Coordinates of C-alpha atoms in Angstrom, one line a residue:
Chain A
X1 CA 76.5 113.2 272.4
X2 CA 80.2 114.1 272.9
X3 CA 81.1 112.6 269.5
X4 CA 78.8 115.2 267.8
X5 CA 81.1 118.1 268.9
X6 CA 84.2 116.3 267.6
X7 CA 82.7 115.7 264.2
X8 CA 81.4 119.3 263.8
X9 CA 83.4 120.9 260.9
X10 CA 85.5 123.9 262.0
X11 CA 83.5 127.1 262.0
X12 CA 84.1 129.8 259.4
X13 CA 85.6 132.1 262.0
X14 CA 88.2 129.5 262.9
X15 CA 89.0 129.0 259.3
X16 CA 89.4 132.7 258.7
X17 CA 91.7 133.0 261.7
X18 CA 93.9 130.3 260.3
X19 CA 94.0 132.0 256.9
X20 CA 94.9 135.3 258.5
X21 CA 97.7 133.7 260.5
X22 CA 99.2 132.1 257.3
X23 CA 98.8 135.4 255.3
X24 CA 100.7 137.4 258.0
X25 CA 103.6 135.1 257.5
X26 CA 104.0 136.2 253.8
X27 CA 103.6 140.0 253.8
X28 CA 104.7 140.6 250.3
X29 CA 103.0 138.0 248.1
X30 CA 103.5 138.6 244.4
X31 CA 103.5 142.2 243.5
X32 CA 101.4 143.3 240.6
X33 CA 102.6 141.8 237.3
X34 CA 104.1 144.3 234.9
X35 CA 103.8 143.6 231.2
X36 CA 106.3 144.8 228.5
X37 CA 103.8 147.3 227.1
X38 CA 103.7 149.3 230.3
X39 CA 106.9 151.3 229.8
X40 CA 106.3 151.5 226.0
X41 CA 103.0 153.4 226.7
X42 CA 104.9 156.2 228.6
X43 CA 107.6 156.3 225.9
X44 CA 105.2 156.6 223.0
X45 CA 103.2 159.3 224.8
X46 CA 106.5 161.3 225.2
X47 CA 107.6 160.8 221.6
X48 CA 104.2 161.7 220.1
X49 CA 103.7 164.7 222.3
X50 CA 107.2 166.0 221.2
X51 CA 106.3 165.3 217.6
X52 CA 103.0 167.1 217.8
X53 CA 104.7 170.1 219.4
X54 CA 107.3 170.2 216.6
X55 CA 104.6 169.9 213.9
X56 CA 102.4 172.6 215.5
X57 CA 105.4 174.9 216.0
X58 CA 106.5 174.5 212.4
X59 CA 103.0 175.1 211.2
X60 CA 102.9 178.3 213.3
X61 CA 106.2 179.2 211.7
X62 CA 104.8 178.8 208.2
X63 CA 101.8 180.8 209.1
X64 CA 103.4 183.7 210.8
X65 CA 106.8 183.6 209.1
X66 CA 108.6 183.5 212.4
X67 CA 111.1 180.8 211.6
X68 CA 112.9 179.3 213.3
X69 CA 111.4 180.5 216.6
X70 CA 108.1 178.8 216.1
X71 CA 109.8 175.5 215.6
X72 CA 111.9 176.0 218.7
X73 CA 109.0 177.0 220.9
X74 CA 107.0 174.0 219.6
X75 CA 109.9 171.7 220.4
X76 CA 110.2 173.0 224.0
X77 CA 106.5 173.0 224.6
X78 CA 106.1 169.6 223.0
X79 CA 109.0 168.3 225.1
X80 CA 107.4 169.6 228.3
X81 CA 104.1 168.1 227.3
X82 CA 105.7 164.8 226.6
X83 CA 107.5 164.8 230.0
X84 CA 104.2 165.7 231.7
X85 CA 102.4 162.8 229.9
X86 CA 105.2 160.4 230.8
X87 CA 105.1 161.3 234.5
X88 CA 101.3 161.1 234.4
X89 CA 101.4 157.6 232.9
X90 CA 104.0 156.3 235.3
X91 CA 102.2 157.8 238.3
X92 CA 98.9 156.2 237.1
X93 CA 100.7 152.8 236.7
X94 CA 102.2 153.1 240.1
X95 CA 98.9 153.9 241.6
X96 CA 97.2 150.9 240.0
X97 CA 100.1 148.6 241.0
X98 CA 99.7 149.7 244.6
X99 CA 96.0 149.2 244.4
X100 CA 96.5 145.7 243.0
X101 CA 99.0 144.6 245.6
X102 CA 96.9 146.0 248.3
X103 CA 93.8 143.9 247.3
X104 CA 96.0 140.9 246.9
X105 CA 97.3 141.2 250.4
X106 CA 94.0 142.1 251.9
X107 CA 93.0 140.1 254.9
X108 CA 89.3 139.6 255.8
Chain B
X1 CA 119.6 128.3 194.7
X2 CA 119.0 131.9 193.8
X3 CA 116.3 133.6 195.7
X4 CA 114.7 136.8 194.4
X5 CA 115.5 139.7 196.7
X6 CA 112.2 139.9 198.6
X7 CA 112.0 142.7 201.0
X8 CA 110.5 141.9 204.4
X9 CA 108.4 145.1 204.0
X10 CA 106.6 143.7 200.9
X11 CA 104.0 142.1 203.1
X12 CA 102.6 145.6 203.9
X13 CA 101.8 146.5 200.3
X14 CA 98.1 147.2 199.7
X15 CA 96.9 145.6 196.5
X16 CA 93.4 145.7 195.1
X17 CA 91.6 142.5 194.8
X18 CA 88.4 143.5 193.3
X19 CA 88.5 146.6 191.1
X20 CA 85.4 148.7 191.6
X21 CA 84.6 152.0 189.9
X22 CA 85.3 155.2 191.7
X23 CA 82.7 156.3 194.2
X24 CA 82.6 160.2 194.5
X25 CA 86.2 160.3 193.4
X26 CA 87.4 157.7 195.9
X27 CA 88.7 154.4 194.7
X28 CA 86.2 152.0 196.2
X29 CA 87.8 148.8 195.1
X30 CA 88.2 146.0 197.6
X31 CA 91.9 145.7 198.6
X32 CA 93.5 143.1 200.8
X33 CA 93.4 145.7 203.6
X34 CA 89.6 146.2 203.3
X35 CA 89.1 142.4 202.8
X36 CA 90.7 141.6 206.1
X37 CA 88.8 144.3 207.9
X38 CA 85.5 143.0 206.4
X39 CA 86.5 139.5 207.3
X40 CA 87.2 140.5 210.9
X41 CA 83.8 142.1 211.2
X42 CA 82.1 139.0 209.7
X43 CA 84.0 136.7 212.0
X44 CA 83.1 138.7 215.1
X45 CA 79.5 138.7 214.1
X46 CA 79.4 135.0 213.3
X47 CA 81.3 134.1 216.5
X48 CA 79.1 136.0 218.8
X49 CA 75.9 135.0 217.0
X50 CA 76.8 131.4 217.1
X51 CA 78.2 131.4 220.7
X52 CA 75.2 133.1 222.1
X53 CA 72.5 131.4 220.0
X54 CA 71.1 129.4 223.0
X55 CA 71.4 132.1 225.7
X56 CA 71.6 129.4 228.3
X57 CA 71.6 130.4 231.9
X58 CA 74.4 127.8 232.4
X59 CA 76.7 128.7 229.5
X60 CA 78.3 126.2 227.2
X61 CA 82.0 126.6 226.5
X62 CA 81.5 128.8 223.5
X63 CA 79.0 131.0 225.3
X64 CA 81.3 131.1 228.3
X65 CA 84.1 132.3 226.0
X66 CA 81.9 135.0 224.5
X67 CA 80.7 136.1 228.0
X68 CA 84.3 136.2 229.3
X69 CA 85.2 138.6 226.5
X70 CA 82.2 140.7 227.2
X71 CA 83.1 140.7 230.9
X72 CA 86.7 141.7 230.1
X73 CA 85.6 144.8 228.3
X74 CA 82.9 145.5 230.8
X75 CA 85.5 145.6 233.5
X76 CA 87.6 148.0 231.5
X77 CA 84.6 150.4 231.0
X78 CA 83.4 150.1 234.6
X79 CA 86.8 150.6 236.2
X80 CA 87.7 153.6 234.0
X81 CA 84.6 155.3 232.9
X82 CA 82.5 154.6 236.0
X83 CA 78.9 153.6 236.4
X84 CA 77.4 156.1 234.0
X85 CA 79.9 154.9 231.4
X86 CA 77.8 152.0 230.4
X87 CA 76.0 153.8 227.6
X88 CA 79.4 154.0 225.9
X89 CA 80.0 150.3 226.3
X90 CA 78.9 149.4 222.8
X91 CA 81.5 151.6 221.0
X92 CA 84.3 150.5 223.3
X93 CA 83.3 146.9 222.9
X94 CA 83.1 147.2 219.1
X95 CA 86.5 148.9 219.0
X96 CA 88.1 146.2 221.1
X97 CA 86.7 143.4 219.1
X98 CA 87.5 145.0 215.8
X99 CA 91.1 145.7 216.7
X100 CA 91.5 142.3 218.4
X101 CA 90.3 140.2 215.5
X102 CA 92.0 142.3 212.8
X103 CA 95.3 141.9 214.7
X104 CA 94.9 138.2 215.2
X105 CA 93.8 137.5 211.6
X106 CA 96.9 139.3 210.4
X107 CA 99.0 136.5 212.1
X108 CA 97.7 133.8 209.8
X109 CA 100.3 133.1 207.1
X110 CA 99.8 135.0 203.9
X111 CA 97.3 137.2 205.6
X112 CA 97.4 140.9 205.7
X113 CA 97.4 143.0 208.8
X114 CA 95.4 146.2 208.2
X115 CA 96.4 147.7 211.6
X116 CA 100.0 147.8 210.4
X117 CA 99.1 150.9 208.4
X118 CA 99.1 154.2 210.1
X119 CA 96.1 155.4 208.1
X120 CA 93.9 152.6 209.5
X121 CA 95.0 153.1 213.1
X122 CA 94.9 156.9 212.8
X123 CA 91.4 156.6 211.4
X124 CA 90.3 154.7 214.5
X125 CA 92.2 157.0 216.8
X126 CA 91.0 160.2 215.2
X127 CA 87.4 158.8 215.3
X128 CA 87.7 158.1 219.0
X129 CA 89.4 161.4 219.7
X130 CA 86.9 163.5 217.8
X131 CA 84.0 161.7 219.4
X132 CA 85.4 162.2 222.9
X133 CA 86.2 165.8 222.2
X134 CA 82.6 166.4 221.0
X135 CA 81.3 164.6 224.1
X136 CA 83.5 166.8 226.3
X137 CA 82.3 169.9 224.5
X138 CA 78.7 169.0 225.0
X139 CA 79.1 168.0 228.6
X140 CA 81.2 170.9 229.8
X141 CA 80.3 173.6 227.3
X142 CA 83.0 175.4 225.3
X143 CA 84.2 177.5 228.3
X144 CA 84.3 174.6 230.7
X145 CA 86.2 172.5 228.1
X146 CA 89.0 175.0 227.9
X147 CA 89.0 175.5 231.6
X148 CA 89.8 171.8 231.9
X149 CA 93.3 172.6 230.6
X150 CA 94.1 175.0 233.4
X151 CA 94.5 173.3 236.8
X152 CA 93.4 175.2 239.8
X153 CA 95.5 177.4 242.0
X154 CA 98.1 178.5 239.4
X155 CA 99.9 181.8 239.5
X156 CA 98.4 183.9 236.6
X157 CA 101.8 184.4 235.1
X158 CA 102.4 180.8 233.9
X159 CA 98.8 180.1 232.9
X160 CA 99.4 180.6 229.2
X161 CA 102.4 178.3 229.2
X162 CA 100.5 175.6 231.1
X163 CA 97.6 176.0 228.8
X164 CA 99.8 175.4 225.8
X165 CA 101.4 172.4 227.4
X166 CA 98.1 170.9 228.3
X167 CA 96.7 171.6 224.9
X168 CA 99.6 169.9 223.2
X169 CA 99.4 166.9 225.4
X170 CA 95.7 166.7 224.7
X171 CA 96.3 166.9 220.9
X172 CA 99.0 164.2 221.0
X173 CA 96.5 161.6 222.1
X174 CA 95.3 160.3 218.7
X175 CA 98.8 160.2 217.4
X176 CA 100.1 158.2 220.3
X177 CA 97.2 155.8 220.0
X178 CA 97.7 155.4 216.3
X179 CA 101.5 155.1 216.3
X180 CA 101.5 152.6 219.2
X181 CA 99.3 150.1 217.5
X182 CA 100.8 150.5 214.0
X183 CA 104.4 150.4 215.3
X184 CA 103.8 147.2 217.3
X185 CA 102.2 145.5 214.3
X186 CA 104.8 146.5 211.8
X187 CA 107.7 145.6 214.1
X188 CA 106.3 142.2 214.9
X189 CA 105.5 141.2 211.4
X190 CA 108.7 142.6 210.0
X191 CA 110.8 140.7 212.6
X192 CA 109.0 137.4 211.8
X193 CA 109.5 138.0 208.1
X194 CA 113.2 138.7 208.5
X195 CA 113.9 135.7 210.7
X196 CA 111.8 133.5 208.4
X197 CA 114.1 134.6 205.5
X198 CA 116.9 132.8 207.3
X199 CA 115.3 129.4 207.5
X200 CA 115.7 128.1 204.0
X201 CA 119.1 129.4 203.2
X202 CA 120.5 127.8 206.3
X203 CA 119.5 124.3 205.2
X204 CA 117.8 121.5 207.0
X205 CA 119.8 121.2 210.1
X206 CA 120.8 124.8 210.9
X207 CA 117.5 126.1 209.7
X208 CA 115.7 124.5 212.6
X209 CA 117.1 127.3 214.9
X210 CA 115.4 130.2 213.2
X211 CA 112.3 128.1 212.7
X212 CA 112.1 127.5 216.4
X213 CA 112.6 131.2 217.0
X214 CA 109.8 132.0 214.6
X215 CA 107.5 129.7 216.5
X216 CA 108.2 131.6 219.7
X217 CA 107.9 134.9 218.0
X218 CA 104.5 134.0 216.7
X219 CA 103.5 133.2 220.2
X220 CA 104.8 136.5 221.4
X221 CA 103.0 138.2 218.5
X222 CA 99.7 136.7 219.6
X223 CA 100.2 138.2 223.0
X224 CA 101.2 141.5 221.6
X225 CA 98.1 141.6 219.4
X226 CA 95.8 141.0 222.3
X227 CA 97.8 143.4 224.5
X228 CA 97.6 146.2 221.9
X229 CA 93.9 145.8 221.4
X230 CA 93.5 146.0 225.2
X231 CA 95.8 149.0 225.5
X232 CA 93.9 150.9 222.8
X233 CA 90.6 150.2 224.4
X234 CA 91.9 151.0 227.9
X235 CA 93.3 154.3 226.8
X236 CA 90.1 155.2 224.9
X237 CA 88.1 154.5 228.1
X238 CA 90.5 156.7 230.2
X239 CA 90.2 159.6 227.7
X240 CA 86.5 159.1 227.7
X241 CA 86.4 159.2 231.5
X242 CA 88.4 162.4 231.5
X243 CA 85.9 164.0 229.1
X244 CA 83.0 162.9 231.2
X245 CA 84.4 163.9 234.6
X246 CA 83.0 167.1 236.0
X247 CA 85.8 168.1 238.3
X248 CA 89.2 169.7 237.4

């Protein structure tokens, strides 16, 4: 009768407690992996937004004969749009990185 | 040994394979570019048809591979577009498979990579962009669509400027999608060609170094091909989710 208790496998709660104890010892397990394409996405967004701004500015120039102010305005607005896109992309990647490391470190 | 001066950019030349008569003024002949695009479509169809032919509940290896690819794209759509996004799954899945297989086929020696041409990638990007804009127009109405560009709680003075900035960042999307894919493909293939040009002139012993480098580069290129297909698809899903979202 007493041998039954010794041979019972450890309960799930006991196993979970052991896992939690081990997990607490390593608080920062691997952060979310970054791939080379991540930074390139932000960079290309910036460059293409600037380019689109320049093209649209120049087109407005040709249309309204306001050279060179149309081109300049387009350059500035495209630059601003590119910066905005770049910050957006980086913020989005930071958020998803945090979400990934959080789920990796989640204890039951 | 004199070698003709082959430019590493020669591999990107589009040459007709089968001359067909003009269709409505457009040259409809089959070029190496269209051949590889057709080949990619055929291979995708054959692969999925063959892999899923038994539809076993416990999948074989091939079927498991096909299901993993499906699941991969399903995760992208679910995570980004949300639960209602499933009706757009077919187009996103087709887009992903097309770009993936066209990219990978271009790595075969003597093969042509259609996505290295901006016109191909811009065609895809413009298609996605136009579709998503139409969806946004229908979903939000024309007024709501332009309201989307103006965040809430702005002082009225800078609203025109912010509107212009948002408009330009919106319009830059197809270009960034197109350029990203085309530039990655061109850069990878050109680099491989340039390094490959060093192998023979260096002889048997020293030529092993660039040869090893090319082996590694090809491995990196496979990764880049898959990655670029993933990024294109991911960004398309993100833009689609922005078009479908009701807030902001």
